[in-house]
Coordinates of N, CA and C in Angstrom, one line a residue:
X1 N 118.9 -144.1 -14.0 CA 118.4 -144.9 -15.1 C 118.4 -146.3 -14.6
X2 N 117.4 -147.0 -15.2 CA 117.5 -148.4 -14.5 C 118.0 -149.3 -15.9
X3 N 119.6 -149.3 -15.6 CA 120.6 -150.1 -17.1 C 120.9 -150.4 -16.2
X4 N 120.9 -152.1 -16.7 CA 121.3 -152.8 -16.0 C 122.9 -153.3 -17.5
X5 N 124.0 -154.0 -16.5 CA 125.0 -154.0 -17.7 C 125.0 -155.0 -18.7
X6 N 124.6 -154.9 -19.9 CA 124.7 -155.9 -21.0 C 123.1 -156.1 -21.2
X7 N 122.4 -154.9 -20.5 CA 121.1 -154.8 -21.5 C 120.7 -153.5 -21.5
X8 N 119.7 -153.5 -22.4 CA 119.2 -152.1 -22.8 C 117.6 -151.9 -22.6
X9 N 117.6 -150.4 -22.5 CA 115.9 -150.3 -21.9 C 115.2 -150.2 -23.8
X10 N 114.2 -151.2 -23.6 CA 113.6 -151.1 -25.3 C 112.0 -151.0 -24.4
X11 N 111.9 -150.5 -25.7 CA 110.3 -149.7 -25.7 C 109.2 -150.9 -26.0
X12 N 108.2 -150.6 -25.2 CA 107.0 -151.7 -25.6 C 106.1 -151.0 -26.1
X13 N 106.3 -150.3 -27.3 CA 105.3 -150.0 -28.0 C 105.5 -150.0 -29.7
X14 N 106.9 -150.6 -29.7 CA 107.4 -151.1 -30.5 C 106.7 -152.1 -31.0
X15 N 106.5 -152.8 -30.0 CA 105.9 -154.5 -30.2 C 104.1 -154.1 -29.7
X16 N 103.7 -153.4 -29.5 CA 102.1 -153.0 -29.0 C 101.2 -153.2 -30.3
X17 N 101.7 -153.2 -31.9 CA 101.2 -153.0 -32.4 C 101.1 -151.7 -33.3
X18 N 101.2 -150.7 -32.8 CA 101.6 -149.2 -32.8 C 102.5 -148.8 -33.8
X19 N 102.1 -148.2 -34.6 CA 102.9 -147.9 -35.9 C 104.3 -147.0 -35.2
X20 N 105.6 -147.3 -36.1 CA 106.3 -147.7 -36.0 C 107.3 -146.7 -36.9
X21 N 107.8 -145.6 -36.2 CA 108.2 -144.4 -37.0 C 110.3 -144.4 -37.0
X22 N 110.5 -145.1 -36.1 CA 112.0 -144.9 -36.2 C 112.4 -145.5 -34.6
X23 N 114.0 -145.7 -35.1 CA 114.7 -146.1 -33.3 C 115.2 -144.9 -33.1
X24 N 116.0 -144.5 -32.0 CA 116.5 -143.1 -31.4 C 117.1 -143.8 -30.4
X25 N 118.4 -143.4 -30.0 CA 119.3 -143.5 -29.1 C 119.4 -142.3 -28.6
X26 N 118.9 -142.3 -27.2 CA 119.2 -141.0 -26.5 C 120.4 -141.2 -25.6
X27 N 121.3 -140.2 -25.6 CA 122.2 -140.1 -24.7 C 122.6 -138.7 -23.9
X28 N 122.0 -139.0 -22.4 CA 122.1 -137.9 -21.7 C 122.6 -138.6 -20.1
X29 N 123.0 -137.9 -19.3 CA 123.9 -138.2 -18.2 C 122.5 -138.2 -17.4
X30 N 121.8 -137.3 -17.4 CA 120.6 -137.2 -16.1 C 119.2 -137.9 -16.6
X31 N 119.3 -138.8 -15.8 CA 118.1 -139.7 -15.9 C 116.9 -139.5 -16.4
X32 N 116.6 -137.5 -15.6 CA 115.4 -137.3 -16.1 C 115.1 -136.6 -17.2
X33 N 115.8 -136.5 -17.8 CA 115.9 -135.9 -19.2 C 115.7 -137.5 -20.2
X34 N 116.7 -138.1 -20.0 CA 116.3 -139.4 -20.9 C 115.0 -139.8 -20.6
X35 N 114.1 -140.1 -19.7 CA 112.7 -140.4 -19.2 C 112.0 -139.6 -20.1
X36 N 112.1 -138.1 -19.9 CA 111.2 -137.6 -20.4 C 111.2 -137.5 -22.0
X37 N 112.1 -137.5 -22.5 CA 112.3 -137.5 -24.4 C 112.0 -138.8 -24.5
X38 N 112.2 -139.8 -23.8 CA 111.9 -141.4 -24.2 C 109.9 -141.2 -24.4
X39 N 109.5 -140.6 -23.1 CA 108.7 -140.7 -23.0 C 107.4 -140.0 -24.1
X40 N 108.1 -138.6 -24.1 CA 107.9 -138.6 -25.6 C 107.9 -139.0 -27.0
X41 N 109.0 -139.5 -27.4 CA 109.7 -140.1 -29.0 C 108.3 -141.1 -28.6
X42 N 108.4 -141.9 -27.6 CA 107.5 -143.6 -27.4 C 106.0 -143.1 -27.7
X43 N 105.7 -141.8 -26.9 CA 104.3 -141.2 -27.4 C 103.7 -141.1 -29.1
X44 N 105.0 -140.7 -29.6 CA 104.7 -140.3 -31.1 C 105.4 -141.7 -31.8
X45 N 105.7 -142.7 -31.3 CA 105.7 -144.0 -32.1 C 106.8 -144.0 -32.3
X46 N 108.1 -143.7 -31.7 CA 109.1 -144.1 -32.0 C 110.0 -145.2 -30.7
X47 N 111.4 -146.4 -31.3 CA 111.6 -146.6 -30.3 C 112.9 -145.9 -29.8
X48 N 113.0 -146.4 -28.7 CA 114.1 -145.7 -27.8 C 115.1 -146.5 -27.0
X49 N 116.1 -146.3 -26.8 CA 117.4 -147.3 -26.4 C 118.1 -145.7 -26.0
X50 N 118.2 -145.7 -24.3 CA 118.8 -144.9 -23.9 C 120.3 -145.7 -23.3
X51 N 121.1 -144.5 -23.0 CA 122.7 -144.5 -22.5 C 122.6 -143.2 -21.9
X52 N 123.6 -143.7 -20.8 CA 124.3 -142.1 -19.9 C 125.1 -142.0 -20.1
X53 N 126.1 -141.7 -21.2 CA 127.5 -141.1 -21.3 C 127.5 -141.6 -22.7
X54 N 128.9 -141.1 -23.7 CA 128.8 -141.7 -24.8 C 129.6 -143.1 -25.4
X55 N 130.2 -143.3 -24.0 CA 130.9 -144.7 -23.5 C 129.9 -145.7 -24.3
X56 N 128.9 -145.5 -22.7 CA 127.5 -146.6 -23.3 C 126.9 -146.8 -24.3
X57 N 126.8 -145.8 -25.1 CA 126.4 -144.9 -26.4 C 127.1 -146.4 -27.0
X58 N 128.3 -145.8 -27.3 CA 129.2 -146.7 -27.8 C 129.0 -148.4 -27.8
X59 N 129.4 -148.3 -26.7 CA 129.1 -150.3 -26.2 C 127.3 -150.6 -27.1
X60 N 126.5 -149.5 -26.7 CA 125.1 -150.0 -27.1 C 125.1 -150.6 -28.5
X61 N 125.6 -149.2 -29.6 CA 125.9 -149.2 -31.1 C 126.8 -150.7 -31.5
X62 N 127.5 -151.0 -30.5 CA 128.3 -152.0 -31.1 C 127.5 -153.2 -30.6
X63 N 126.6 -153.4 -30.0 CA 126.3 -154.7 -29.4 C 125.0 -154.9 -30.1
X64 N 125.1 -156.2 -31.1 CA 124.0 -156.8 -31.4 C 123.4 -156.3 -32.3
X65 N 122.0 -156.2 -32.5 CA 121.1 -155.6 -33.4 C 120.6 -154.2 -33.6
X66 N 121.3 -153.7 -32.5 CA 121.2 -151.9 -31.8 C 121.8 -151.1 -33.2
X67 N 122.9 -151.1 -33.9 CA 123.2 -150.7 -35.4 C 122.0 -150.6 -36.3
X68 N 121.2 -151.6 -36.5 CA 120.0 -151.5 -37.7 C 118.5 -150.6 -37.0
X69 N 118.5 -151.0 -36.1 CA 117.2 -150.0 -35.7 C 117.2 -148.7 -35.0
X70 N 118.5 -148.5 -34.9 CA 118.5 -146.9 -34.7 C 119.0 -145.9 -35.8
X71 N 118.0 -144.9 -35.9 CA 118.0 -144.4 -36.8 C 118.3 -142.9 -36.9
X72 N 118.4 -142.3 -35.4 CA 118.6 -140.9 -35.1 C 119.5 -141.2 -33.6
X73 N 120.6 -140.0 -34.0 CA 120.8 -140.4 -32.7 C 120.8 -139.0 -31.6
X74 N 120.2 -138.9 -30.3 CA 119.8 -137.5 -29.7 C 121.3 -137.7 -28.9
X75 N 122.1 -136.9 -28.5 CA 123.2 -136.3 -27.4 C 123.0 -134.8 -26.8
X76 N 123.5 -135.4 -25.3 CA 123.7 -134.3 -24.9 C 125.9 -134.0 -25.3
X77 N 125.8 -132.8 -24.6 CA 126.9 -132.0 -24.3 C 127.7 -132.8 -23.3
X78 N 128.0 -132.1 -22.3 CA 128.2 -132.1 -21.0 C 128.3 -133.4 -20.6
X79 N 129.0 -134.5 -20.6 CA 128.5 -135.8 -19.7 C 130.0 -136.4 -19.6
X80 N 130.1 -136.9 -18.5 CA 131.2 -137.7 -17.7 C 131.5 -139.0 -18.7
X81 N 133.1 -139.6 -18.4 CA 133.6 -140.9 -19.5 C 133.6 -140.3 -21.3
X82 N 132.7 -140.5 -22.0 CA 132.9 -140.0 -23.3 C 132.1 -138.4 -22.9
X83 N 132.3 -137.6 -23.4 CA 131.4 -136.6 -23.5 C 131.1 -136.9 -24.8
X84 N 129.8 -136.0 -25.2 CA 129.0 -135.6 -26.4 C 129.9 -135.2 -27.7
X85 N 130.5 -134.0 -28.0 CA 131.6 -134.1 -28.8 C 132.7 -135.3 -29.1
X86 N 133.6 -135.8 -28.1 CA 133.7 -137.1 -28.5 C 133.0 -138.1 -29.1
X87 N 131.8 -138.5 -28.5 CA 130.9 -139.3 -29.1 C 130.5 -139.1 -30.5
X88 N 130.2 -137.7 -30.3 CA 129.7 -137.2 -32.2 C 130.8 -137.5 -33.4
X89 N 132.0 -137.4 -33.0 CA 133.4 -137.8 -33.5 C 133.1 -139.4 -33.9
X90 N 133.4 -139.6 -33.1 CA 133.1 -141.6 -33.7 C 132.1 -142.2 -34.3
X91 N 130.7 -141.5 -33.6 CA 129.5 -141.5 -34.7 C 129.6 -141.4 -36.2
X92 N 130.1 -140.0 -36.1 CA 130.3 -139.4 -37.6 C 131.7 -140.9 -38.6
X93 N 132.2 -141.4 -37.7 CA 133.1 -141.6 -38.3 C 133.0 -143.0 -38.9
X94 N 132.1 -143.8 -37.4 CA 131.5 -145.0 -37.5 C 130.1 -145.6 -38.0
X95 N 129.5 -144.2 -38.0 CA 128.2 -145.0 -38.0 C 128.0 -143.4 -39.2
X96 N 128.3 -143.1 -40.6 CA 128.4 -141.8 -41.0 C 126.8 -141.7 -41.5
X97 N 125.8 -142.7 -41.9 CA 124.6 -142.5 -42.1 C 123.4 -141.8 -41.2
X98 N 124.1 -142.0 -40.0 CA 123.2 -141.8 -38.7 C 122.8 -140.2 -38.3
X99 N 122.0 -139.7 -38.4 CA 121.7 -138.1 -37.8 C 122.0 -138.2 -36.7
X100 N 122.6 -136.9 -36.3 CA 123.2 -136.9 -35.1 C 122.4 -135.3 -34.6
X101 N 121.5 -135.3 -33.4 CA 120.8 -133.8 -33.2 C 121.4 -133.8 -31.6
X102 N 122.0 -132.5 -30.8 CA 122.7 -132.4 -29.9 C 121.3 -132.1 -29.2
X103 N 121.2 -132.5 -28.0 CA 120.3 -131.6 -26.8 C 121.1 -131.6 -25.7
X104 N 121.3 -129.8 -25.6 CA 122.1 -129.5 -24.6 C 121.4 -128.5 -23.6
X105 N 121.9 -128.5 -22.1 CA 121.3 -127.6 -21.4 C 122.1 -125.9 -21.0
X106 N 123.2 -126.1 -22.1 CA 124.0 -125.1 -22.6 C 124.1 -124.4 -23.5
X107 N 123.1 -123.6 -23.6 CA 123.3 -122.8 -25.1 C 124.5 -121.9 -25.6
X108 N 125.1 -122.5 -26.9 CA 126.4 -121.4 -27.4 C 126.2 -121.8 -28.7
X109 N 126.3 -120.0 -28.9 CA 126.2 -120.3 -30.2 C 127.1 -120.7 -31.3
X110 N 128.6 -120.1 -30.6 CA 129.4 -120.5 -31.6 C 129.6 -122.0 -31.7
X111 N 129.2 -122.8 -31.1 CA 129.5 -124.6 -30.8 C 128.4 -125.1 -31.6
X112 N 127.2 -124.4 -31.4 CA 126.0 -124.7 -32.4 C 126.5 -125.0 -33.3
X113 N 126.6 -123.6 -34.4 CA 127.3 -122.9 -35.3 C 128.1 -124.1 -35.9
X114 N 129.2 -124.5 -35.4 CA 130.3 -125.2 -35.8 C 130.1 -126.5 -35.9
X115 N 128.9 -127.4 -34.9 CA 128.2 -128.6 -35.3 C 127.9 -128.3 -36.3
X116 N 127.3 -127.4 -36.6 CA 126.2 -127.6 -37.5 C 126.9 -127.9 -39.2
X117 N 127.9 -126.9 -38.8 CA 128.9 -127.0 -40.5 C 129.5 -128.4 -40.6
X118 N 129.8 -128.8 -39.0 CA 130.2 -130.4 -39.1 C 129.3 -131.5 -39.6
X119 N 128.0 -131.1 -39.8 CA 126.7 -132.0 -40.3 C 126.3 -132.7 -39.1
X120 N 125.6 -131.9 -38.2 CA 124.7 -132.0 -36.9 C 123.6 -131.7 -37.5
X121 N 122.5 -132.3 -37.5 CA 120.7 -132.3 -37.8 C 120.5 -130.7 -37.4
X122 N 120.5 -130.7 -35.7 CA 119.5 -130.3 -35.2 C 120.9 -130.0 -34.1
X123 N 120.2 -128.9 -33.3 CA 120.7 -128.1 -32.2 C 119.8 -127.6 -31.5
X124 N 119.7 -128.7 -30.2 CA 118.3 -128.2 -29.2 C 119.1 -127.5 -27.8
X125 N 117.9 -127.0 -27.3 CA 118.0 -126.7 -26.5 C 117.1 -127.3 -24.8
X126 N 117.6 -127.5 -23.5 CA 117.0 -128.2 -22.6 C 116.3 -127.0 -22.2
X127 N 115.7 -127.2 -21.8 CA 114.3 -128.3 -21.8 C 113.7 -127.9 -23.5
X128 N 113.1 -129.1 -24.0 CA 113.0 -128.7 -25.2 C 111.6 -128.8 -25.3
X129 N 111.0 -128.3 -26.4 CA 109.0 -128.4 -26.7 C 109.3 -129.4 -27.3
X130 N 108.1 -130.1 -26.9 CA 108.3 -132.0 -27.8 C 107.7 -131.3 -29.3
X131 N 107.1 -130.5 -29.2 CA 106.7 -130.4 -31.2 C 108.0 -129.9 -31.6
X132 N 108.9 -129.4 -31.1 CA 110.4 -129.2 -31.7 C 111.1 -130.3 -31.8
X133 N 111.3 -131.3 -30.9 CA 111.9 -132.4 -30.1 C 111.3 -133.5 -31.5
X134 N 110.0 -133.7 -31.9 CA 109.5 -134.2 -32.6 C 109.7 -134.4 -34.1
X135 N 110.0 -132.6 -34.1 CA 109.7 -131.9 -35.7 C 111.7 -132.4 -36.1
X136 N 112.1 -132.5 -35.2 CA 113.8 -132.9 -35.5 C 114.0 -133.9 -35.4
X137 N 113.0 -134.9 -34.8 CA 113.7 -136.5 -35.0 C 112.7 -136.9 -36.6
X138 N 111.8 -136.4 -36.4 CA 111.0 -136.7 -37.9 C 112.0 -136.3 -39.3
X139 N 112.1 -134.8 -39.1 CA 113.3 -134.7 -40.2 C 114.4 -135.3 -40.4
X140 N 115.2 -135.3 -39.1 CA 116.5 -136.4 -39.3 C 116.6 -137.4 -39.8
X141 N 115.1 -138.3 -39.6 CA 115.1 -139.6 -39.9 C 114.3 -139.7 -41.7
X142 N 113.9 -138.4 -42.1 CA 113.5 -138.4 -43.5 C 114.5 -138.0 -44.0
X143 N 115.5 -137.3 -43.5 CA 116.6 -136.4 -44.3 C 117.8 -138.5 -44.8
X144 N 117.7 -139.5 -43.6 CA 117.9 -140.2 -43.4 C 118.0 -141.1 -45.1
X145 N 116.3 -141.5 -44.7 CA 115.8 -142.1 -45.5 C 116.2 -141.6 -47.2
X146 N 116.2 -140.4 -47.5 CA 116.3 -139.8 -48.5 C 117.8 -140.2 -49.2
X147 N 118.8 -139.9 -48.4 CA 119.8 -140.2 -48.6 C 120.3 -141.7 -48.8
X148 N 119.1 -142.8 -48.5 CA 119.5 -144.0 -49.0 C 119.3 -144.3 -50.3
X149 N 118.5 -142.9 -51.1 CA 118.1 -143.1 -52.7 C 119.1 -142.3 -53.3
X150 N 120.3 -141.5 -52.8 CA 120.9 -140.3 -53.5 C 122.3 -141.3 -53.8

């Protein structure tokens, strides 16, 4: 990933003009998995602020204006310094508005299962179909929305 420290990769289609569906924080350890979901969410009008671990996750959420425009947040499992469970723990604790949808390249069910009672969106699986990948950042961020009128 090309993070450089004390900045973040932002989308230019944000600013293109280009209607303008939501932020998304992806956090995945392997470069080319973040590329390619960025590359998607950016396709369907969303922006994107990736991290490799849930450390950076972290530092990103705390720094600056990164809190108000992200609106969903994608994790993986599996990743070195914070893992994904960790990270979902502080999410939930710190940031408790935020959808939280796991993309893992480990499917179990019973870990699914048990996000999910913990109030996880969405439970993907790697490699994922962008109309799934889509249809879960769209709902997260309406299920979102909804809940700022409840």
């Amino acid at each position: 990933m090309n993070y450089l420290p004390g900045t973040t990769q932002r989308t230019a289609g944000m600013f293109s003009g280009q209607s303008y569906r939501g932020g998304v924080l992806v956090i995945d350890d392997e470069n080319a998995i973040c590329k390619v979901v960025r590359m998607a969410l950016e396709k369907d009008g969303y922006y994107v602020v990736e991290a490799e671990d849930g450390a950076q996750a972290i530092r990103i959420l705390n720094e600056g204006e990164h809190p108000v425009i992200i609106d969903v947040i994608i994790t993986d499992i599996r990743m070195p310094n914070i893992n994904g469970i960790e990270a979902i723990k502080y999410f939930q604790r710190e940031y408790p508005s935020l959808p939280l949808i796991v993309l893992t390249g480990f499917p179990d069910i019973d870990l699914a299962t048990q996000l999910m009672k913990q109030g996880i969106t969405d439970y993907l699986v790697k490699p994922v179909d962008r109309k799934k990948l889509h249809t879960a950042v769209a709902d997260a961020i309406a299920s979102r929305h909804l809940n700022w009128f409840s």
